[in-house]
Amino acid sequence: DLSDNIETKGLGLSDIHFLNPSKGWISAFASPIILYTEDGGMTFTEQSTQYENLSVYMLNEREGYAGGNNGRLYKTDDGGNTWVTHGSLGATLTSISFPPGSNDLNAKGYCCGDGGRIYQITRDGIEKMESNSSSNLSSISFPNESEGWACGQNAIRHYVDGEWQSDQSYSSGGYNDLFFLPGTTIG
């Protein structure tokens, strides 16, 4: 029970990423910390960033990314002991995704945020992608290297053939999250 081993009141826990049943990280949108466990959530330690985080994604036990308020994307190369600024979206960053198997030196991931911002993440930094959306985006999912989806306020965007497209049919309204099964188009 998380509340038994760390004071979580007021943290605003927002995202969770586990590499295996034992090792996991949880981001907090109301405090500039990331919670880390190596015993399946029996105990947690706090890791610090400069600003609050809405999303966390670890490629392996050492390398990972987190981001949120102030648009900062943080990177760690030591399992979260230190988080350094890797780039900025210029608006709140809401979600991070890497395709399955993204743990080699050429891994590319993606993050999205307010104002329709979508960026590609590399080990060297981030690069803005044209998304043709001004809607605030809340979630991004890449089930493989060549295809992904982002959703938010009143939009669902589809990345295929190297471009973000508005080719999806969907009910009107806002969208908070999406997830595609790795290696499939089932989401």
N, CA and C atoms as an extended XYZ file, in Angstrom:
561
Properties=species:S:1:pos:R:3:atomname:S:1:resname:S:1:resid:I:1 pbc="F F F"
N         0.845       -1.176        0.000 N   ASP     1
C         0.000        0.000        0.000 CA  ASP     1
C         0.892        1.240        0.000 C   ASP     1
N         0.776        2.033       -1.043 N   LEU     2
C         1.614        3.213       -1.211 CA  LEU     2
C         1.493        4.177       -0.040 C   LEU     2
N         0.291        4.343        0.485 N   SER     3
C         0.085        5.303        1.570 CA  SER     3
C         0.746        4.862        2.874 C   SER     3
N         1.056        3.579        3.004 N   ASP     4
C         1.694        3.096        4.225 CA  ASP     4
C         3.189        3.391        4.282 C   ASP     4
N         3.837        3.606        3.131 N   ASN     5
C         5.281        3.752        3.158 CA  ASN     5
C         5.799        5.089        2.647 C   ASN     5
N         4.936        5.973        2.220 N   ILE     6
C         5.361        7.315        1.806 CA  ILE     6
C         4.156        8.245        1.871 C   ILE     6
N         4.368        9.452        2.261 N   GLU     7
C         3.272       10.422        2.355 CA  GLU     7
C         2.886       10.863        0.950 C   GLU     7
N         1.715       10.416        0.468 N   THR     8
C         1.281       10.737       -0.889 CA  THR     8
C         0.233       11.843       -0.941 C   THR     8
N        -0.264       12.260        0.192 N   LYS     9
C        -1.307       13.280        0.210 CA  LYS     9
C        -0.785       14.566       -0.438 C   LYS     9
N        -1.510       15.025       -1.435 N   GLY    10
C        -1.154       16.272       -2.098 CA  GLY    10
C        -0.129       16.130       -3.211 C   GLY    10
N         0.381       14.929       -3.479 N   LEU    11
C         1.355       14.750       -4.556 CA  LEU    11
C         0.703       14.804       -5.930 C   LEU    11
N        -0.539       14.351       -6.044 N   GLY    12
C        -1.205       14.305       -7.335 CA  GLY    12
C        -0.540       13.311       -8.267 C   GLY    12
N        -0.533       12.048       -7.901 N   LEU    13
C         0.110       11.025       -8.715 CA  LEU    13
C        -0.539       10.979      -10.093 C   LEU    13
N         0.292       10.960      -11.151 N   SER    14
C        -0.262       11.146      -12.489 CA  SER    14
C         0.070       10.071      -13.508 C   SER    14
N         1.205        9.392      -13.399 N   ASP    15
C         1.577        8.396      -14.403 CA  ASP    15
C         2.438        7.331      -13.739 C   ASP    15
N         2.431        6.144      -14.314 N   ILE    16
C         3.175        5.031      -13.745 CA  ILE    16
C         3.829        4.250      -14.874 C   ILE    16
N         5.067        3.820      -14.653 N   HIS    17
C         5.754        2.995      -15.645 CA  HIS    17
C         6.598        1.948      -14.918 C   HIS    17
N         6.274        0.674      -15.146 N   PHE    18
C         7.031       -0.423      -14.562 CA  PHE    18
C         7.779       -1.151      -15.670 C   PHE    18
N         9.038       -1.487      -15.426 N   LEU    19
C         9.825       -2.279      -16.368 CA  LEU    19
C         9.564       -3.766      -16.181 C   LEU    19
N         9.265       -4.145      -14.960 N   ASN    20
C         8.981       -5.532      -14.600 CA  ASN    20
C         8.154       -5.481      -13.314 C   ASN    20
N         7.744       -6.595      -12.759 N   PRO    21
C         6.904       -6.547      -11.558 CA  PRO    21
C         7.556       -5.880      -10.342 C   PRO    21
N         8.864       -5.711      -10.339 N   SER    22
C         9.549       -5.125       -9.187 CA  SER    22
C         9.885       -3.646       -9.358 C   SER    22
N        10.445       -3.264      -10.520 N   LYS    23
C        10.977       -1.904      -10.708 CA  LYS    23
C         9.983       -1.005      -11.426 C   LYS    23
N         9.640        0.125      -10.744 N   GLY    24
C         8.694        1.052      -11.331 CA  GLY    24
C         8.890        2.475      -10.850 C   GLY    24
N         8.337        3.420      -11.612 N   TRP    25
C         8.417        4.848      -11.319 CA  TRP    25
C         7.020        5.440      -11.425 C   TRP    25
N         6.707        6.400      -10.557 N   ILE    26
C         5.421        7.102      -10.570 CA  ILE    26
C         5.711        8.594      -10.570 C   ILE    26
N         5.066        9.323      -11.500 N   SER    27
C         5.248       10.784      -11.537 CA  SER    27
C         4.154       11.469      -10.728 C   SER    27
N         4.446       12.699      -10.313 N   ALA    28
C         3.514       13.493       -9.507 CA  ALA    28
C         3.344       14.867      -10.124 C   ALA    28
N         2.090       15.268      -10.383 N   PHE    29
C         1.863       16.563      -11.015 CA  PHE    29
C         1.785       17.717      -10.017 C   PHE    29
N         1.749       17.421       -8.728 N   ALA    30
C         1.637       18.494       -7.735 CA  ALA    30
C         2.906       18.650       -6.898 C   ALA    30
N         3.952       17.921       -7.248 N   SER    31
C         5.210       18.005       -6.517 CA  SER    31
C         6.342       17.603       -7.468 C   SER    31
N         7.502       18.239       -7.374 N   PRO    32
C         8.596       17.924       -8.303 CA  PRO    32
C         9.364       16.664       -7.906 C   PRO    32
N         8.625       15.569       -7.721 N   ILE    33
C         9.284       14.314       -7.377 CA  ILE    33
C         8.771       13.185       -8.263 C   ILE    33
N         9.570       12.151       -8.339 N   ILE    34
C         9.189       10.892       -8.970 CA  ILE    34
C         9.427        9.822       -7.908 C   ILE    34
N         8.455        8.952       -7.735 N   LEU    35
C         8.589        7.870       -6.774 CA  LEU    35
C         9.151        6.638       -7.474 C   LEU    35
N        10.120        5.966       -6.845 N   TYR    36
C        10.767        4.794       -7.417 CA  TYR    36
C        10.653        3.621       -6.454 C   TYR    36
N        10.316        2.458       -7.007 N   THR    37
C        10.278        1.229       -6.206 CA  THR    37
C        11.087        0.156       -6.900 C   THR    37
N        11.745       -0.661       -6.123 N   GLU    38
C        12.429       -1.825       -6.685 CA  GLU    38
C        11.948       -3.113       -6.033 C   GLU    38
N        10.852       -2.989       -5.271 N   ASP    39
C        10.288       -4.174       -4.627 CA  ASP    39
C         8.780       -4.290       -4.889 C   ASP    39
N         8.364       -3.894       -6.085 N   GLY    40
C         6.967       -4.041       -6.471 CA  GLY    40
C         5.999       -3.144       -5.734 C   GLY    40
N         6.480       -2.028       -5.193 N   GLY    41
C         5.614       -1.074       -4.522 CA  GLY    41
C         5.519       -1.248       -3.026 C   GLY    41
N         6.305       -2.146       -2.469 N   MET    42
C         6.301       -2.296       -1.006 CA  MET    42
C         6.911       -1.054       -0.364 C   MET    42
N         7.969       -0.523       -0.976 N   THR    43
C         8.601        0.717       -0.503 CA  THR    43
C         8.932        1.588       -1.704 C   THR    43
N         8.982        2.879       -1.454 N   PHE    44
C         9.315        3.850       -2.507 CA  PHE    44
C        10.364        4.816       -1.996 C   PHE    44
N        11.199        5.297       -2.914 N   THR    45
C        12.117        6.385       -2.608 CA  THR    45
C        11.761        7.547       -3.522 C   THR    45
N        12.077        8.749       -3.076 N   GLU    46
C        11.786        9.944       -3.858 CA  GLU    46
C        12.990       10.333       -4.700 C   GLU    46
N        12.716       10.678       -5.954 N   GLN    47
C        13.712       11.233       -6.857 CA  GLN    47
C        13.230       12.635       -7.221 C   GLN    47
N        14.143       13.594       -7.354 N   SER    48
C        13.755       14.992       -7.540 CA  SER    48
C        13.987       15.498       -8.956 C   SER    48
N        13.054       16.323       -9.424 N   THR    49
C        13.212       17.107      -10.648 CA  THR    49
C        12.936       18.560      -10.281 C   THR    49
N        13.188       19.463      -11.210 N   GLN    50
C        12.992       20.879      -10.904 CA  GLN    50
C        11.510       21.259      -10.852 C   GLN    50
N        10.716       20.686      -11.765 N   TYR    51
C         9.288       21.001      -11.825 CA  TYR    51
C         8.470       19.712      -11.751 C   TYR    51
N         7.165       19.868      -11.556 N   GLU    52
C         6.248       18.743      -11.454 CA  GLU    52
C         6.183       17.982      -12.782 C   GLU    52
N         5.798       16.700      -12.704 N   ASN    53
C         5.780       15.831      -13.883 CA  ASN    53
C         4.430       15.153      -14.060 C   ASN    53
N         3.955       15.149      -15.291 N   LEU    54
C         2.705       14.473      -15.621 CA  LEU    54
C         2.942       13.090      -16.210 C   LEU    54
N         4.164       12.829      -16.700 N   SER    55
C         4.432       11.577      -17.378 CA  SER    55
C         5.845       11.095      -17.076 C   SER    55
N         6.009        9.777      -17.062 N   VAL    56
C         7.326        9.173      -16.872 CA  VAL    56
C         7.402        7.934      -17.757 C   VAL    56
N         8.566        7.700      -18.365 N   TYR    57
C         8.764        6.538      -19.231 CA  TYR    57
C        10.216        6.102      -19.130 C   TYR    57
N        10.449        4.862      -18.750 N   MET    58
C        11.801        4.330      -18.630 CA  MET    58
C        12.065        3.348      -19.761 C   MET    58
N        13.204        3.521      -20.442 N   LEU    59
C        13.600        2.596      -21.498 CA  LEU    59
C        14.222        1.330      -20.930 C   LEU    59
N        14.931        1.489      -19.834 N   ASN    60
C        15.578        0.370      -19.152 CA  ASN    60
C        15.834        0.803      -17.713 C   ASN    60
N        16.591        0.050      -16.959 N   GLU    61
C        16.792        0.366      -15.544 CA  GLU    61
C        17.570        1.654      -15.315 C   GLU    61
N        18.284        2.133      -16.316 N   ARG    62
C        19.101        3.342      -16.149 CA  ARG    62
C        18.554        4.547      -16.897 C   ARG    62
N        18.085        4.362      -18.130 N   GLU    63
C        17.688        5.499      -18.970 CA  GLU    63
C        16.177        5.675      -19.016 C   GLU    63
N        15.745        6.918      -18.788 N   GLY    64
C        14.327        7.215      -18.844 CA  GLY    64
C        14.070        8.693      -18.998 C   GLY    64
N        12.785        9.034      -19.149 N   TYR    65
C        12.362       10.410      -19.404 CA  TYR    65
C        11.134       10.732      -18.554 C   TYR    65
N        11.017       11.990      -18.166 N   ALA    66
C         9.854       12.469      -17.419 CA  ALA    66
C         9.603       13.909      -17.839 C   ALA    66
N         8.374       14.365      -17.710 N   GLY    67
C         8.082       15.750      -18.069 CA  GLY    67
C         6.709       16.162      -17.606 C   GLY    67
N         6.471       17.457      -17.670 N   GLY    68
C         5.176       17.970      -17.250 CA  GLY    68
C         5.107       19.469      -17.277 C   GLY    68
N         4.863       20.045      -16.092 N   ASN    69
C         4.702       21.492      -15.981 CA  ASN    69
C         5.945       22.213      -16.485 C   ASN    69
N         5.762       23.412      -16.992 N   ASN    70
C         6.817       24.219      -17.604 CA  ASN    70
C         7.331       23.613      -18.902 C   ASN    70
N         6.733       22.528      -19.372 N   GLY    71
C         7.106       21.947      -20.648 CA  GLY    71
C         8.437       21.237      -20.669 C   GLY    71
N         9.079       21.110      -19.529 N   ARG    72
C        10.398       20.485      -19.475 CA  ARG    72
C        10.314       18.978      -19.668 C   ARG    72
N        11.252       18.460      -20.459 N   LEU    73
C        11.455       17.029      -20.579 CA  LEU    73
C        12.773       16.733      -19.879 C   LEU    73
N        12.725       15.846      -18.901 N   TYR    74
C        13.922       15.462      -18.150 CA  TYR    74
C        14.399       14.098      -18.621 C   TYR    74
N        15.707       13.869      -18.486 N   LYS    75
C        16.307       12.587      -18.828 CA  LYS    75
C        17.157       12.112      -17.656 C   LYS    75
N        17.157       10.801      -17.439 N   THR    76
C        18.051       10.212      -16.455 CA  THR    76
C        18.872        9.120      -17.137 C   THR    76
N        20.126        9.016      -16.764 N   ASP    77
C        21.004        7.942      -17.230 CA  ASP    77
C        21.466        7.075      -16.067 C   ASP    77
N        20.909        7.333      -14.876 N   ASP    78
C        21.331        6.583      -13.695 CA  ASP    78
C        20.143        6.061      -12.879 C   ASP    78
N        19.074        5.699      -13.571 N   GLY    79
C        17.917        5.120      -12.901 CA  GLY    79
C        17.063        6.109      -12.134 C   GLY    79
N        17.309        7.396      -12.319 N   GLY    80
C        16.505        8.418      -11.656 CA  GLY    80
C        17.181        9.089      -10.487 C   GLY    80
N        18.406        8.707      -10.176 N   ASN    81
C        19.127        9.399       -9.096 CA  ASN    81
C        19.311       10.865       -9.448 C   ASN    81
N        19.555       11.150      -10.735 N   THR    82
C        19.618       12.537      -11.212 CA  THR    82
C        18.780       12.652      -12.485 C   THR    82
N        18.020       13.728      -12.565 N   TRP    83
C        17.208       14.045      -13.732 CA  TRP    83
C        17.685       15.401      -14.248 C   TRP    83
N        18.073       15.474      -15.535 N   VAL    84
C        18.549       16.728      -16.127 CA  VAL    84
C        17.623       17.128      -17.270 C   VAL    84
N        17.517       18.426      -17.509 N   THR    85
C        16.670       18.924      -18.598 CA  THR    85
C        17.213       18.442      -19.932 C   THR    85
N        16.324       17.870      -20.737 N   HIS    86
C        16.684       17.315      -22.047 CA  HIS    86
C        16.111       18.171      -23.178 C   HIS    86
N        15.170       19.053      -22.848 N   GLY    87
C        14.528       19.919      -23.830 CA  GLY    87
C        13.254       20.495      -23.245 C   GLY    87
N        12.597       21.370      -24.027 N   SER    88
C        11.357       21.982      -23.562 CA  SER    88
C        10.377       22.138      -24.722 C   SER    88
N         9.109       21.844      -24.438 N   LEU    89
C         8.048       22.020      -25.425 CA  LEU    89
C         7.544       23.451      -25.461 C   LEU    89
N         7.822       24.233      -24.432 N   GLY    90
C         7.299       25.587      -24.359 CA  GLY    90
C         5.864       25.637      -23.873 C   GLY    90
N         5.302       24.503      -23.512 N   ALA    91
C         3.953       24.376      -22.953 CA  ALA    91
C         3.930       23.080      -22.164 C   ALA    91
N         2.921       22.891      -21.336 N   THR    92
C         2.839       21.699      -20.496 CA  THR    92
C         2.983       20.422      -21.317 C   THR    92
N         3.887       19.542      -20.887 N   LEU    93
C         4.088       18.225      -21.485 CA  LEU    93
C         3.183       17.254      -20.747 C   LEU    93
N         2.370       16.494      -21.489 N   THR    94
C         1.380       15.646      -20.842 CA  THR    94
C         1.631       14.149      -20.963 C   THR    94
N         2.373       13.708      -21.984 N   SER    95
C         2.518       12.270      -22.198 CA  SER    95
C         3.796       11.955      -22.967 C   SER    95
N         4.388       10.786      -22.655 N   ILE    96
C         5.606       10.303      -23.303 CA  ILE    96
C         5.365        8.863      -23.738 C   ILE    96
N         5.838        8.509      -24.940 N   SER    97
C         5.710        7.138      -25.430 CA  SER    97
C         6.921        6.772      -26.277 C   SER    97
N         7.360        5.536      -26.153 N   PHE    98
C         8.383        4.970      -27.020 CA  PHE    98
C         7.824        3.684      -27.611 C   PHE    98
N         8.122        3.391      -28.883 N   PRO    99
C         7.683        2.111      -29.451 CA  PRO    99
C         8.313        0.944      -28.700 C   PRO    99
N         7.682       -0.228      -28.713 N   PRO   100
C         8.247       -1.404      -28.044 CA  PRO   100
C         9.663       -1.693      -28.555 C   PRO   100
N        10.518       -2.133      -27.662 N   GLY   101
C        11.886       -2.479      -28.028 CA  GLY   101
C        12.817       -1.298      -28.169 C   GLY   101
N        12.384       -0.115      -27.757 N   SER   102
C        13.204        1.099      -27.884 CA  SER   102
C        14.205        1.180      -26.742 C   SER   102
N        15.258        0.418      -26.848 N   ASN   103
C        16.267        0.499      -25.808 CA  ASN   103
C        17.680        0.475      -26.377 C   ASN   103
N        17.808        0.699      -27.692 N   ASP   104
C        19.144        0.764      -28.278 CA  ASP   104
C        19.567        2.222      -28.437 C   ASP   104
N        20.764        2.440      -28.933 N   LEU   105
C        21.313        3.795      -29.032 CA  LEU   105
C        20.550        4.705      -29.984 C   LEU   105
N        19.800        4.136      -30.911 N   ASN   106
C        19.060        4.948      -31.884 CA  ASN   106
C        17.581        5.064      -31.551 C   ASN   106
N        17.191        4.739      -30.341 N   ALA   107
C        15.782        4.771      -29.954 CA  ALA   107
C        15.211        6.177      -30.113 C   ALA   107
N        13.991        6.232      -30.657 N   LYS   108
C        13.268        7.495      -30.789 CA  LYS   108
C        11.925        7.354      -30.113 C   LYS   108
N        11.586        8.347      -29.307 N   GLY   109
C        10.310        8.358      -28.624 CA  GLY   109
C         9.541        9.615      -29.006 C   GLY   109
N         8.420        9.817      -28.337 N   TYR   110
C         7.541       10.930      -28.674 CA  TYR   110
C         6.906       11.475      -27.402 C   TYR   110
N         6.644       12.776      -27.415 N   CYS   111
C         5.921       13.392      -26.305 CA  CYS   111
C         4.962       14.420      -26.878 C   CYS   111
N         3.889       14.681      -26.138 N   CYS   112
C         2.899       15.655      -26.596 CA  CYS   112
C         2.503       16.550      -25.433 C   CYS   112
N         1.761       17.617      -25.774 N   GLY   113
C         1.347       18.532      -24.733 CA  GLY   113
C         0.345       19.556      -25.215 C   GLY   113
N         0.219       20.601      -24.427 N   ASP   114
C        -0.735       21.665      -24.714 CA  ASP   114
C        -0.403       22.363      -26.032 C   ASP   114
N        -1.434       22.942      -26.637 N   GLY   115
C        -1.257       23.671      -27.886 CA  GLY   115
C        -0.967       22.784      -29.075 C   GLY   115
N        -1.281       21.489      -28.980 N   GLY   116
C        -1.057       20.573      -30.093 CA  GLY   116
C         0.398       20.195      -30.310 C   GLY   116
N         1.240       20.479      -29.347 N   ARG   117
C         2.671       20.208      -29.521 CA  ARG   117
C         2.972       18.710      -29.477 C   ARG   117
N         3.759       18.269      -30.458 N   ILE   118
C         4.275       16.913      -30.501 CA  ILE   118
C         5.749       17.006      -30.855 C   ILE   118
N         6.572       16.320      -30.071 N   TYR   119
C         8.020       16.327      -30.290 CA  TYR   119
C         8.536       14.905      -30.372 C   TYR   119
N         9.583       14.731      -31.176 N   GLN   120
C        10.294       13.463      -31.215 CA  GLN   120
C        11.459       13.543      -30.234 C   GLN   120
N        11.656       12.483      -29.460 N   ILE   121
C        12.720       12.422      -28.460 CA  ILE   121
C        13.840       11.531      -28.986 C   ILE   121
N        15.081       12.042      -28.937 N   THR   122
C        16.257       11.225      -29.232 CA  THR   122
C        17.188       11.323      -28.028 C   THR   122
N        18.238       10.585      -28.046 N   ARG   123
C        19.195       10.652      -26.940 CA  ARG   123
C        19.876       12.012      -26.872 C   ARG   123
N        19.870       12.758      -27.986 N   ASP   124
C        20.541       14.057      -28.024 CA  ASP   124
C        19.641       15.238      -27.683 C   ASP   124
N        18.333       15.077      -27.739 N   GLY   125
C        17.420       16.183      -27.460 CA  GLY   125
C        16.032       15.902      -28.007 C   GLY   125
N        15.286       16.975      -28.305 N   ILE   126
C        13.938       16.831      -28.848 CA  ILE   126
C        13.809       17.680      -30.102 C   ILE   126
N        12.913       17.262      -30.986 N   GLU   127
C        12.684       17.967      -32.242 CA  GLU   127
C        11.182       18.082      -32.484 C   GLU   127
N        10.727       19.304      -32.781 N   LYS   128
C         9.302       19.540      -32.993 CA  LYS   128
C         8.825       18.855      -34.265 C   LYS   128
N         7.630       18.242      -34.176 N   MET   129
C         6.973       17.625      -35.320 CA  MET   129
C         5.726       18.440      -35.634 C   MET   129
N         5.402       18.573      -36.888 N   GLU   130
C         4.185       19.272      -37.281 CA  GLU   130
C         2.995       18.360      -37.033 C   GLU   130
N         2.032       18.836      -36.239 N   SER   131
C         0.897       17.978      -35.893 CA  SER   131
C        -0.423       18.459      -36.476 C   SER   131
N        -0.453       19.656      -37.045 N   ASN   132
C        -1.685       20.214      -37.612 CA  ASN   132
C        -2.834       20.221      -36.609 C   ASN   132
N        -2.512       20.518      -35.361 N   SER   133
C        -3.533       20.569      -34.323 CA  SER   133
C        -3.216       21.714      -33.373 C   SER   133
N        -4.229       22.413      -32.949 N   SER   134
C        -4.032       23.427      -31.926 CA  SER   134
C        -4.682       22.989      -30.615 C   SER   134
N        -5.320       21.813      -30.639 N   SER   135
C        -5.958       21.274      -29.438 CA  SER   135
C        -4.907       20.852      -28.428 C   SER   135
N        -5.205       21.020      -27.153 N   ASN   136
C        -4.331       20.489      -26.117 CA  ASN   136
C        -4.358       18.973      -26.217 C   ASN   136
N        -3.184       18.361      -26.303 N   LEU   137
C        -3.087       16.914      -26.413 CA  LEU   137
C        -2.737       16.332      -25.055 C   LEU   137
N        -3.385       15.233      -24.690 N   SER   138
C        -3.197       14.667      -23.354 CA  SER   138
C        -2.519       13.303      -23.342 C   SER   138
N        -2.462       12.622      -24.484 N   SER   139
C        -1.895       11.282      -24.487 CA  SER   139
C        -1.313       10.946      -25.854 C   SER   139
N        -0.248       10.133      -25.851 N   ILE   140
C         0.384        9.693      -27.089 CA  ILE   140
C         0.767        8.224      -26.928 C   ILE   140
N         0.604        7.439      -28.002 N   SER   141
C         0.923        6.010      -27.955 CA  SER   141
C         1.508        5.583      -29.294 C   SER   141
N         2.660        4.931      -29.239 N   PHE   142
C         3.312        4.394      -30.429 CA  PHE   142
C         3.480        2.880      -30.256 C   PHE   142
N         2.566        2.068      -30.850 N   PRO   143
C         2.673        0.624      -30.713 CA  PRO   143
C         3.762        0.000      -31.577 C   PRO   143
N         4.285        0.775      -32.554 N   ASN   144
C         5.417        0.342      -33.360 CA  ASN   144
C         6.180        1.573      -33.829 C   ASN   144
N         7.286        1.397      -34.534 N   GLU   145
C         8.151        2.522      -34.906 CA  GLU   145
C         7.559        3.445      -35.959 C   GLU   145
N         6.628        2.962      -36.763 N   SER   146
C         6.152        3.763      -37.883 CA  SER   146
C         4.742        4.316      -37.731 C   SER   146
N         4.047        3.950      -36.653 N   GLU   147
C         2.662        4.392      -36.510 CA  GLU   147
C         2.344        4.737      -35.062 C   GLU   147
N         1.637        5.859      -34.877 N   GLY   148
C         1.267        6.278      -33.540 CA  GLY   148
C         0.003        7.113      -33.547 C   GLY   148
N        -0.518        7.376      -32.342 N   TRP   149
C        -1.719        8.176      -32.180 CA  TRP   149
C        -1.529        9.146      -31.022 C   TRP   149
N        -2.158       10.300      -31.129 N   ALA   150
C        -2.204       11.277      -30.043 CA  ALA   150
C        -3.645       11.747      -29.923 C   ALA   150
N        -4.073       12.045      -28.692 N   CYS   151
C        -5.440       12.521      -28.499 CA  CYS   151
C        -5.450       13.622      -27.457 C   CYS   151
N        -6.576       14.336      -27.411 N   GLY   152
C        -6.710       15.392      -26.421 CA  GLY   152
C        -8.059       16.055      -26.468 C   GLY   152
N        -8.016       17.350      -26.250 N   GLN   153
C        -9.193       18.197      -26.100 CA  GLN   153
C       -10.357       17.792      -27.001 C   GLN   153
N       -10.202       17.893      -28.276 N   ASN   154
C       -11.255       17.505      -29.211 CA  ASN   154
C       -10.625       16.926      -30.478 C   ASN   154
N        -9.564       16.139      -30.299 N   ALA   155
C        -8.842       15.648      -31.457 CA  ALA   155
C        -8.228       14.276      -31.217 C   ALA   155
N        -8.166       13.514      -32.306 N   ILE   156
C        -7.362       12.305      -32.350 CA  ILE   156
C        -6.508       12.435      -33.601 C   ILE   156
N        -5.200       12.343      -33.458 N   ARG   157
C        -4.273       12.459      -34.575 CA  ARG   157
C        -3.577       11.121      -34.768 C   ARG   157
N        -3.268       10.831      -36.028 N   HIS   158
C        -2.686        9.550      -36.418 CA  HIS   158
C        -1.370        9.820      -37.147 C   HIS   158
N        -0.278        9.195      -36.702 N   TYR   159
C         1.026        9.345      -37.343 CA  TYR   159
C         1.269        8.126      -38.215 C   TYR   159
N         1.362        8.355      -39.524 N   VAL   160
C         1.616        7.286      -40.485 CA  VAL   160
C         2.294        7.902      -41.702 C   VAL   160
N         3.144        7.142      -42.356 N   ASP   161
C         3.884        7.617      -43.530 CA  ASP   161
C         4.684        8.875      -43.227 C   ASP   161
N         5.188        8.994      -41.985 N   GLY   162
C         6.052       10.113      -41.621 CA  GLY   162
C         5.349       11.429      -41.368 C   GLY   162
N         4.003       11.415      -41.264 N   GLU   163
C         3.258       12.659      -41.043 CA  GLU   163
C         2.121       12.442      -40.051 C   GLU   163
N         1.776       13.518      -39.342 N   TRP   164
C         0.593       13.509      -38.482 CA  TRP   164
C        -0.609       13.846      -39.337 C   TRP   164
N        -1.646       13.002      -39.278 N   GLN   165
C        -2.823       13.178      -40.109 CA  GLN   165
C        -4.090       13.230      -39.272 C   GLN   165
N        -5.113       13.855      -39.852 N   SER   166
C        -6.438       13.916      -39.229 CA  SER   166
C        -7.359       12.948      -39.962 C   SER   166
N        -6.985       11.669      -39.990 N   ASP   167
C        -7.731       10.678      -40.761 CA  ASP   167
C        -8.586        9.757      -39.903 C   ASP   167
N        -8.812       10.141      -38.643 N   GLN   168
C        -9.567        9.283      -37.732 CA  GLN   168
C       -11.017        9.747      -37.610 C   GLN   168
N       -11.932        8.799      -37.530 N   SER   169
C       -13.333        9.097      -37.247 CA  SER   169
C       -13.541        8.896      -35.753 C   SER   169
N       -14.185        9.845      -35.102 N   TYR   170
C       -14.400        9.728      -33.669 CA  TYR   170
C       -15.554       10.627      -33.244 C   TYR   170
N       -16.140       10.285      -32.115 N   SER   171
C       -17.218       11.096      -31.555 CA  SER   171
C       -16.651       12.421      -31.090 C   SER   171
N       -17.474       13.462      -31.125 N   SER   172
C       -17.000       14.758      -30.637 CA  SER   172
C       -16.849       14.695      -29.123 C   SER   172
N       -16.020       15.569      -28.596 N   GLY   173
C       -15.768       15.590      -27.166 CA  GLY   173
C       -14.280       15.568      -26.898 C   GLY   173
N       -13.926       15.526      -25.636 N   GLY   174
C       -12.520       15.516      -25.260 CA  GLY   174
C       -12.037       14.115      -24.938 C   GLY   174
N       -10.739       13.917      -25.095 N   TYR   175
C       -10.121       12.618      -24.849 CA  TYR   175
C        -8.969       12.790      -23.882 C   TYR   175
N        -8.899       11.924      -22.862 N   ASN   176
C        -7.874       12.032      -21.826 CA  ASN   176
C        -6.703       11.089      -22.023 C   ASN   176
N        -6.951        9.906      -22.570 N   ASP   177
C        -5.885        8.916      -22.636 CA  ASP   177
C        -6.163        7.946      -23.766 C   ASP   177
N        -5.100        7.371      -24.303 N   LEU   178
C        -5.231        6.297      -25.263 CA  LEU   178
C        -4.061        5.352      -25.086 C   LEU   178
N        -4.266        4.098      -25.486 N   PHE   179
C        -3.216        3.097      -25.373 CA  PHE   179
C        -3.429        2.064      -26.457 C   PHE   179
N        -2.371        1.721      -27.168 N   PHE   180
C        -2.412        0.680      -28.180 CA  PHE   180
C        -1.560       -0.487      -27.724 C   PHE   180
N        -2.042       -1.702      -27.939 N   LEU   181
C        -1.267       -2.885      -27.593 CA  LEU   181
C         0.008       -2.894      -28.424 C   LEU   181
N         1.143       -3.116      -27.806 N   PRO   182
C         2.420       -3.080      -28.528 CA  PRO   182
C         2.416       -4.006      -29.748 C   PRO   182
N         2.869       -3.455      -30.873 N   GLY   183
C         2.974       -4.219      -32.106 CA  GLY   183
C         1.673       -4.423      -32.846 C   GLY   183
N         0.577       -3.769      -32.406 N   THR   184
C        -0.730       -3.937      -33.059 CA  THR   184
C        -1.346       -2.575      -33.342 C   THR   184
N        -2.470       -2.591      -34.032 N   THR   185
C        -3.277       -1.382      -34.196 CA  THR   185
C        -4.554       -1.511      -33.379 C   THR   185
N        -4.511       -2.335      -32.338 N   ILE   186
C        -5.647       -2.501      -31.430 CA  ILE   186
C        -5.455       -1.550      -30.262 C   ILE   186
N        -6.398       -0.608      -30.103 N   GLY   187
C        -6.233        0.385      -29.055 CA  GLY   187
C        -7.536        0.821      -28.449 C   GLY   187
